[in-house]
Amino acid sequence: MSFSSPIRCVITAGPTREPIDPVRYISNPSTGKMGFAIAEAAVAAGWTVDLVSGPTHLREPDECILYPVITGEEMFNQVDALFDACDVLIMTAAVVDFRPKFPMPQKEKKGSAQLTIETEPVVDILKTVSQRKKDQFIVGFAAETNDLEEYATRKLREKNMDLIAANLIGSASGFGLDSNILTLLGPDGFCEKWPSASKSSLGRDLVALVTRKMEERRALSES
């Protein structure tokens, strides 16, 4: 690799949780497996890795620095603090889009619990930090139930990414599985469809692809 110093990478992984009351929360089925697999591959490639993760049962690679968070706001604050110093940002975390506007200070009893919860948007981490993007290479993930390439391409452009990895949620791809099926898209028309493979294998392939894309970009800037 032609880089003069190790690539510094920030990776987000896992779900986030938004509290309804002290014992209940809004979340999703993300396990963090994809993000942790990418972190392991990045460490193996010699990258310096900061791993910002929501609640999971996974053990981070020994050589990376783990920043555990719970809510979307906590994840944003940590990514925001690390972004300027990184070379690569890979956002695999499944950040909850909405949070209760008024979390209840005490556990709501079943008989008296409100049936309607007023919500507000959670900060869009990727869209926000990418607004001050300099030379960082930004990779996002998109999990969709339909119109995969259309929605992924829209996110790619709206959030100023260099690459997006998209998958359809289903029996062979999505949350909780040890394997995945990915479609990789870039703003220059780049498109690769990766068949079903283990998340460990996909993590290695993604790190290799990002390395190649960064080397191509550097060679272009120096020509």
PDB file of C-alpha atoms in Angstrom:
ATOM      1  CA  MET A   1       0.000   0.000   0.000  1.00  0.00           C
ATOM      2  CA  SER A   2       1.342   3.391  -0.981  1.00  0.00           C
ATOM      3  CA  PHE A   3       0.180   5.389   2.040  1.00  0.00           C
ATOM      4  CA  SER A   4       2.953   6.913   4.167  1.00  0.00           C
ATOM      5  CA  SER A   5       1.207   6.186   7.478  1.00  0.00           C
ATOM      6  CA  PRO A   6      -1.490   3.739   8.618  1.00  0.00           C
ATOM      7  CA  ILE A   7      -4.993   4.584   7.486  1.00  0.00           C
ATOM      8  CA  ARG A   8      -7.095   5.811  10.397  1.00  0.00           C
ATOM      9  CA  CYS A   9     -10.619   4.499  10.157  1.00  0.00           C
ATOM     10  CA  VAL A  10     -13.788   5.183  12.134  1.00  0.00           C
ATOM     11  CA  ILE A  11     -16.342   2.357  11.942  1.00  0.00           C
ATOM     12  CA  THR A  12     -19.818   2.444  13.435  1.00  0.00           C
ATOM     13  CA  ALA A  13     -21.660  -0.757  14.247  1.00  0.00           C
ATOM     14  CA  GLY A  14     -24.700  -2.239  15.930  1.00  0.00           C
ATOM     15  CA  PRO A  15     -28.053  -0.726  16.795  1.00  0.00           C
ATOM     16  CA  THR A  16     -28.889   2.345  18.798  1.00  0.00           C
ATOM     17  CA  ARG A  17     -31.572   2.527  21.480  1.00  0.00           C
ATOM     18  CA  GLU A  18     -33.893   5.430  22.235  1.00  0.00           C
ATOM     19  CA  PRO A  19     -35.534   5.287  25.686  1.00  0.00           C
ATOM     20  CA  ILE A  20     -39.282   5.391  26.159  1.00  0.00           C
ATOM     21  CA  ASP A  21     -38.918   5.097  29.929  1.00  0.00           C
ATOM     22  CA  PRO A  22     -36.159   3.664  32.171  1.00  0.00           C
ATOM     23  CA  VAL A  23     -36.923   0.055  31.125  1.00  0.00           C
ATOM     24  CA  ARG A  24     -38.283   0.335  27.563  1.00  0.00           C
ATOM     25  CA  TYR A  25     -36.747   1.609  24.356  1.00  0.00           C
ATOM     26  CA  ILE A  26     -37.087   1.814  20.565  1.00  0.00           C
ATOM     27  CA  SER A  27     -34.438  -0.133  18.661  1.00  0.00           C
ATOM     28  CA  ASN A  28     -33.934  -2.584  15.776  1.00  0.00           C
ATOM     29  CA  PRO A  29     -32.558  -6.127  15.235  1.00  0.00           C
ATOM     30  CA  SER A  30     -28.999  -5.131  14.268  1.00  0.00           C
ATOM     31  CA  THR A  31     -26.365  -7.331  15.918  1.00  0.00           C
ATOM     32  CA  GLY A  32     -23.249  -5.406  14.840  1.00  0.00           C
ATOM     33  CA  LYS A  33     -21.767  -8.431  13.048  1.00  0.00           C
ATOM     34  CA  MET A  34     -21.050  -6.591   9.788  1.00  0.00           C
ATOM     35  CA  GLY A  35     -19.360  -3.640  11.470  1.00  0.00           C
ATOM     36  CA  PHE A  36     -17.246  -5.827  13.733  1.00  0.00           C
ATOM     37  CA  ALA A  37     -16.225  -7.974  10.748  1.00  0.00           C
ATOM     38  CA  ILE A  38     -15.083  -4.859   8.888  1.00  0.00           C
ATOM     39  CA  ALA A  39     -13.186  -3.691  11.966  1.00  0.00           C
ATOM     40  CA  GLU A  40     -11.386  -7.030  12.170  1.00  0.00           C
ATOM     41  CA  ALA A  41     -10.477  -6.867   8.484  1.00  0.00           C
ATOM     42  CA  ALA A  42      -9.285  -3.267   8.802  1.00  0.00           C
ATOM     43  CA  VAL A  43      -7.037  -4.152  11.743  1.00  0.00           C
ATOM     44  CA  ALA A  44      -5.633  -7.090   9.758  1.00  0.00           C
ATOM     45  CA  ALA A  45      -4.879  -4.678   6.894  1.00  0.00           C
ATOM     46  CA  GLY A  46      -2.803  -2.529   9.267  1.00  0.00           C
ATOM     47  CA  TRP A  47      -5.343   0.258   9.714  1.00  0.00           C
ATOM     48  CA  THR A  48      -5.808   2.127  12.974  1.00  0.00           C
ATOM     49  CA  VAL A  49      -9.443   1.522  13.919  1.00  0.00           C
ATOM     50  CA  ASP A  50     -11.829   3.453  16.147  1.00  0.00           C
ATOM     51  CA  LEU A  51     -14.978   1.346  16.570  1.00  0.00           C
ATOM     52  CA  VAL A  52     -18.088   3.218  17.714  1.00  0.00           C
ATOM     53  CA  SER A  53     -20.689   0.627  18.614  1.00  0.00           C
ATOM     54  CA  GLY A  54     -24.181   0.496  19.989  1.00  0.00           C
ATOM     55  CA  PRO A  55     -25.160  -2.367  22.343  1.00  0.00           C
ATOM     56  CA  THR A  56     -23.990  -5.781  21.073  1.00  0.00           C
ATOM     57  CA  HIS A  57     -22.787  -9.088  22.499  1.00  0.00           C
ATOM     58  CA  LEU A  58     -19.651  -9.078  20.333  1.00  0.00           C
ATOM     59  CA  ARG A  59     -16.020  -8.711  21.343  1.00  0.00           C
ATOM     60  CA  GLU A  60     -14.068  -6.088  19.467  1.00  0.00           C
ATOM     61  CA  PRO A  61     -10.683  -6.904  17.855  1.00  0.00           C
ATOM     62  CA  ASP A  62      -7.896  -6.445  20.401  1.00  0.00           C
ATOM     63  CA  GLU A  63      -6.072  -3.861  18.295  1.00  0.00           C
ATOM     64  CA  CYS A  64      -8.968  -1.442  17.836  1.00  0.00           C
ATOM     65  CA  ILE A  65     -10.319   1.179  20.228  1.00  0.00           C
ATOM     66  CA  LEU A  66     -13.948   0.602  21.219  1.00  0.00           C
ATOM     67  CA  TYR A  67     -16.253   3.504  22.002  1.00  0.00           C
ATOM     68  CA  PRO A  68     -19.506   2.030  23.389  1.00  0.00           C
ATOM     69  CA  VAL A  69     -22.621   4.157  22.965  1.00  0.00           C
ATOM     70  CA  ILE A  70     -26.354   3.630  23.347  1.00  0.00           C
ATOM     71  CA  THR A  71     -28.387   6.416  21.754  1.00  0.00           C
ATOM     72  CA  GLY A  72     -28.131   8.026  18.338  1.00  0.00           C
ATOM     73  CA  GLU A  73     -27.066  11.294  19.918  1.00  0.00           C
ATOM     74  CA  GLU A  74     -24.233   9.545  21.780  1.00  0.00           C
ATOM     75  CA  MET A  75     -23.104   7.909  18.545  1.00  0.00           C
ATOM     76  CA  PHE A  76     -23.221  11.235  16.725  1.00  0.00           C
ATOM     77  CA  ASN A  77     -21.166  12.965  19.416  1.00  0.00           C
ATOM     78  CA  GLN A  78     -18.490  10.269  19.277  1.00  0.00           C
ATOM     79  CA  VAL A  79     -18.300  10.144  15.477  1.00  0.00           C
ATOM     80  CA  ASP A  80     -18.280  13.940  15.355  1.00  0.00           C
ATOM     81  CA  ALA A  81     -15.295  14.002  17.726  1.00  0.00           C
ATOM     82  CA  LEU A  82     -13.329  11.439  15.673  1.00  0.00           C
ATOM     83  CA  PHE A  83     -14.233  12.449  12.125  1.00  0.00           C
ATOM     84  CA  ASP A  84     -11.746  15.236  11.425  1.00  0.00           C
ATOM     85  CA  ALA A  85      -8.754  13.038  12.268  1.00  0.00           C
ATOM     86  CA  CYS A  86      -9.847   9.996  10.260  1.00  0.00           C
ATOM     87  CA  ASP A  87      -9.050   8.965   6.679  1.00  0.00           C
ATOM     88  CA  VAL A  88     -12.021   6.632   6.295  1.00  0.00           C
ATOM     89  CA  LEU A  89     -15.500   6.581   7.823  1.00  0.00           C
ATOM     90  CA  ILE A  90     -17.537   3.383   7.448  1.00  0.00           C
ATOM     91  CA  MET A  91     -21.071   3.704   8.784  1.00  0.00           C
ATOM     92  CA  THR A  92     -22.598   0.252   9.243  1.00  0.00           C
ATOM     93  CA  ALA A  93     -24.593   1.131  12.376  1.00  0.00           C
ATOM     94  CA  ALA A  94     -28.384   0.845  12.209  1.00  0.00           C
ATOM     95  CA  VAL A  95     -29.194   4.155  13.860  1.00  0.00           C
ATOM     96  CA  VAL A  96     -32.827   4.490  14.957  1.00  0.00           C
ATOM     97  CA  ASP A  97     -34.422   7.267  12.908  1.00  0.00           C
ATOM     98  CA  PHE A  98     -36.852   8.566  15.556  1.00  0.00           C
ATOM     99  CA  ARG A  99     -36.794   8.907  19.334  1.00  0.00           C
ATOM    100  CA  PRO A 100     -39.499   9.683  21.907  1.00  0.00           C
ATOM    101  CA  LYS A 101     -39.713  13.435  22.282  1.00  0.00           C
ATOM    102  CA  PHE A 102     -40.526  13.202  25.979  1.00  0.00           C
ATOM    103  CA  PRO A 103     -39.012  10.059  27.578  1.00  0.00           C
ATOM    104  CA  MET A 104     -40.866   9.154  30.747  1.00  0.00           C
ATOM    105  CA  PRO A 105     -38.839   9.498  33.975  1.00  0.00           C
ATOM    106  CA  GLN A 106     -40.455   6.455  35.597  1.00  0.00           C
ATOM    107  CA  LYS A 107     -41.602   3.057  34.392  1.00  0.00           C
ATOM    108  CA  GLU A 108     -45.082   3.309  32.953  1.00  0.00           C
ATOM    109  CA  LYS A 109     -47.464   0.716  34.363  1.00  0.00           C
ATOM    110  CA  LYS A 110     -49.368  -1.343  31.846  1.00  0.00           C
ATOM    111  CA  GLY A 111     -52.765  -0.129  32.963  1.00  0.00           C
ATOM    112  CA  SER A 112     -51.892   3.558  32.697  1.00  0.00           C
ATOM    113  CA  ALA A 113     -49.350   3.587  29.884  1.00  0.00           C
ATOM    114  CA  GLN A 114     -49.910   6.057  27.057  1.00  0.00           C
ATOM    115  CA  LEU A 115     -50.788   4.425  23.765  1.00  0.00           C
ATOM    116  CA  THR A 116     -49.336   7.268  21.680  1.00  0.00           C
ATOM    117  CA  ILE A 117     -45.671   8.305  21.823  1.00  0.00           C
ATOM    118  CA  GLU A 118     -44.711  11.616  20.257  1.00  0.00           C
ATOM    119  CA  THR A 119     -41.404  11.276  18.420  1.00  0.00           C
ATOM    120  CA  GLU A 120     -38.782  13.519  16.859  1.00  0.00           C
ATOM    121  CA  PRO A 121     -36.030  12.776  14.309  1.00  0.00           C
ATOM    122  CA  VAL A 122     -32.643  11.551  15.494  1.00  0.00           C
ATOM    123  CA  VAL A 123     -29.704  13.469  14.013  1.00  0.00           C
ATOM    124  CA  ASP A 124     -28.578  12.088  10.643  1.00  0.00           C
ATOM    125  CA  ILE A 125     -24.978  11.315  11.590  1.00  0.00           C
ATOM    126  CA  LEU A 126     -23.605  10.659   8.127  1.00  0.00           C
ATOM    127  CA  LYS A 127     -25.316  13.598   6.441  1.00  0.00           C
ATOM    128  CA  THR A 128     -24.192  15.960   9.205  1.00  0.00           C
ATOM    129  CA  VAL A 129     -20.507  15.045   9.430  1.00  0.00           C
ATOM    130  CA  SER A 130     -20.095  14.698   5.654  1.00  0.00           C
ATOM    131  CA  GLN A 131     -20.879  18.408   5.292  1.00  0.00           C
ATOM    132  CA  ARG A 132     -17.349  19.153   6.511  1.00  0.00           C
ATOM    133  CA  LYS A 133     -15.719  16.340   4.553  1.00  0.00           C
ATOM    134  CA  LYS A 134     -12.226  17.118   3.281  1.00  0.00           C
ATOM    135  CA  ASP A 135     -10.188  14.164   2.019  1.00  0.00           C
ATOM    136  CA  GLN A 136     -12.042  11.477   3.983  1.00  0.00           C
ATOM    137  CA  PHE A 137     -13.322   8.431   2.120  1.00  0.00           C
ATOM    138  CA  ILE A 138     -16.886   7.839   3.304  1.00  0.00           C
ATOM    139  CA  VAL A 139     -18.718   4.514   3.089  1.00  0.00           C
ATOM    140  CA  GLY A 140     -22.340   4.113   4.064  1.00  0.00           C
ATOM    141  CA  PHE A 141     -24.671   1.144   4.343  1.00  0.00           C
ATOM    142  CA  ALA A 142     -28.310   0.923   3.297  1.00  0.00           C
ATOM    143  CA  ALA A 143     -30.707  -1.847   4.294  1.00  0.00           C
ATOM    144  CA  GLU A 144     -33.903  -1.690   2.249  1.00  0.00           C
ATOM    145  CA  THR A 145     -37.034  -3.786   1.748  1.00  0.00           C
ATOM    146  CA  ASN A 146     -37.587  -2.700  -1.882  1.00  0.00           C
ATOM    147  CA  ASP A 147     -36.181  -0.574  -4.734  1.00  0.00           C
ATOM    148  CA  LEU A 148     -32.684  -1.215  -3.435  1.00  0.00           C
ATOM    149  CA  GLU A 149     -30.533   0.563  -6.017  1.00  0.00           C
ATOM    150  CA  GLU A 150     -32.871   3.551  -6.345  1.00  0.00           C
ATOM    151  CA  TYR A 151     -32.915   4.273  -2.602  1.00  0.00           C
ATOM    152  CA  ALA A 152     -29.223   3.498  -2.148  1.00  0.00           C
ATOM    153  CA  THR A 153     -28.219   5.812  -5.004  1.00  0.00           C
ATOM    154  CA  ARG A 154     -30.312   8.600  -3.503  1.00  0.00           C
ATOM    155  CA  LYS A 155     -28.603   8.177  -0.119  1.00  0.00           C
ATOM    156  CA  LEU A 156     -25.193   8.043  -1.785  1.00  0.00           C
ATOM    157  CA  ARG A 157     -25.733  11.466  -3.335  1.00  0.00           C
ATOM    158  CA  GLU A 158     -27.610  13.146  -0.489  1.00  0.00           C
ATOM    159  CA  LYS A 159     -24.989  12.192   2.086  1.00  0.00           C
ATOM    160  CA  ASN A 160     -21.868  12.912   0.025  1.00  0.00           C
ATOM    161  CA  MET A 161     -20.521   9.346   0.166  1.00  0.00           C
ATOM    162  CA  ASP A 162     -17.757   7.782  -1.888  1.00  0.00           C
ATOM    163  CA  LEU A 163     -19.308   4.327  -1.698  1.00  0.00           C
ATOM    164  CA  ILE A 164     -22.492   2.724  -0.427  1.00  0.00           C
ATOM    165  CA  ALA A 165     -23.060  -0.948   0.384  1.00  0.00           C
ATOM    166  CA  ALA A 166     -26.720  -1.865   0.062  1.00  0.00           C
ATOM    167  CA  ASN A 167     -28.656  -4.999   0.882  1.00  0.00           C
ATOM    168  CA  LEU A 168     -32.245  -6.158   0.750  1.00  0.00           C
ATOM    169  CA  ILE A 169     -33.658  -7.296   4.070  1.00  0.00           C
ATOM    170  CA  GLY A 170     -34.842 -10.873   3.678  1.00  0.00           C
ATOM    171  CA  SER A 171     -34.193 -14.499   4.521  1.00  0.00           C
ATOM    172  CA  ALA A 172     -30.746 -14.496   2.852  1.00  0.00           C
ATOM    173  CA  SER A 173     -29.625 -10.981   3.702  1.00  0.00           C
ATOM    174  CA  GLY A 174     -30.055  -8.560   6.565  1.00  0.00           C
ATOM    175  CA  PHE A 175     -30.013  -8.319  10.327  1.00  0.00           C
ATOM    176  CA  GLY A 176     -28.742 -11.084  12.573  1.00  0.00           C
ATOM    177  CA  LEU A 177     -27.279 -13.350   9.898  1.00  0.00           C
ATOM    178  CA  ASP A 178     -23.659 -14.466   9.564  1.00  0.00           C
ATOM    179  CA  SER A 179     -23.789 -13.823   5.811  1.00  0.00           C
ATOM    180  CA  ASN A 180     -24.952 -11.025   3.561  1.00  0.00           C
ATOM    181  CA  ILE A 181     -25.528 -10.062  -0.079  1.00  0.00           C
ATOM    182  CA  LEU A 182     -24.260  -6.607  -1.032  1.00  0.00           C
ATOM    183  CA  THR A 183     -24.590  -4.215  -3.938  1.00  0.00           C
ATOM    184  CA  LEU A 184     -21.768  -1.648  -4.017  1.00  0.00           C
ATOM    185  CA  LEU A 185     -22.447   1.705  -5.703  1.00  0.00           C
ATOM    186  CA  GLY A 186     -20.272   4.767  -6.267  1.00  0.00           C
ATOM    187  CA  PRO A 187     -21.031   8.319  -7.446  1.00  0.00           C
ATOM    188  CA  ASP A 188     -19.091   7.764 -10.681  1.00  0.00           C
ATOM    189  CA  GLY A 189     -21.408   4.951 -11.804  1.00  0.00           C
ATOM    190  CA  PHE A 190     -19.392   2.224 -10.105  1.00  0.00           C
ATOM    191  CA  CYS A 191     -21.529  -0.846  -9.422  1.00  0.00           C
ATOM    192  CA  GLU A 192     -20.618  -4.320  -8.182  1.00  0.00           C
ATOM    193  CA  LYS A 193     -22.990  -7.011  -6.986  1.00  0.00           C
ATOM    194  CA  TRP A 194     -21.446  -9.310  -4.404  1.00  0.00           C
ATOM    195  CA  PRO A 195     -23.127 -12.707  -3.954  1.00  0.00           C
ATOM    196  CA  SER A 196     -23.929 -14.257  -0.604  1.00  0.00           C
ATOM    197  CA  ALA A 197     -20.825 -14.625   1.547  1.00  0.00           C
ATOM    198  CA  SER A 198     -19.881 -14.587   5.196  1.00  0.00           C
ATOM    199  CA  LYS A 199     -19.706 -11.176   6.796  1.00  0.00           C
ATOM    200  CA  SER A 200     -16.060 -11.859   7.616  1.00  0.00           C
ATOM    201  CA  SER A 201     -15.331 -12.403   3.915  1.00  0.00           C
ATOM    202  CA  LEU A 202     -17.359  -9.357   2.903  1.00  0.00           C
ATOM    203  CA  GLY A 203     -15.494  -7.275   5.483  1.00  0.00           C
ATOM    204  CA  ARG A 204     -12.153  -8.230   3.937  1.00  0.00           C
ATOM    205  CA  ASP A 205     -13.446  -7.544   0.426  1.00  0.00           C
ATOM    206  CA  LEU A 206     -14.781  -4.140   1.463  1.00  0.00           C
ATOM    207  CA  VAL A 207     -11.500  -3.091   3.090  1.00  0.00           C
ATOM    208  CA  ALA A 208      -9.648  -4.177  -0.057  1.00  0.00           C
ATOM    209  CA  LEU A 209     -12.079  -2.224  -2.254  1.00  0.00           C
ATOM    210  CA  VAL A 210     -11.789   0.934  -0.151  1.00  0.00           C
ATOM    211  CA  THR A 211      -7.986   0.651  -0.244  1.00  0.00           C
ATOM    212  CA  ARG A 212      -8.057   0.326  -4.022  1.00  0.00           C
ATOM    213  CA  LYS A 213     -10.441   3.250  -4.446  1.00  0.00           C
ATOM    214  CA  MET A 214      -8.325   5.460  -2.198  1.00  0.00           C
ATOM    215  CA  GLU A 215      -5.170   4.569  -4.114  1.00  0.00           C
ATOM    216  CA  GLU A 216      -6.942   5.360  -7.405  1.00  0.00           C
ATOM    217  CA  ARG A 217      -8.068   8.719  -6.039  1.00  0.00           C
ATOM    218  CA  ARG A 218      -4.569   9.550  -4.807  1.00  0.00           C
ATOM    219  CA  ALA A 219      -2.996   8.602  -8.140  1.00  0.00           C
ATOM    220  CA  LEU A 220      -5.525  10.785  -9.958  1.00  0.00           C
ATOM    221  CA  SER A 221      -4.811  13.765  -7.705  1.00  0.00           C
ATOM    222  CA  GLU A 222      -1.057  13.398  -8.265  1.00  0.00           C
ATOM    223  CA  SER A 223      -1.273  13.050 -12.040  1.00  0.00           C
TER     224      SER A 223
END
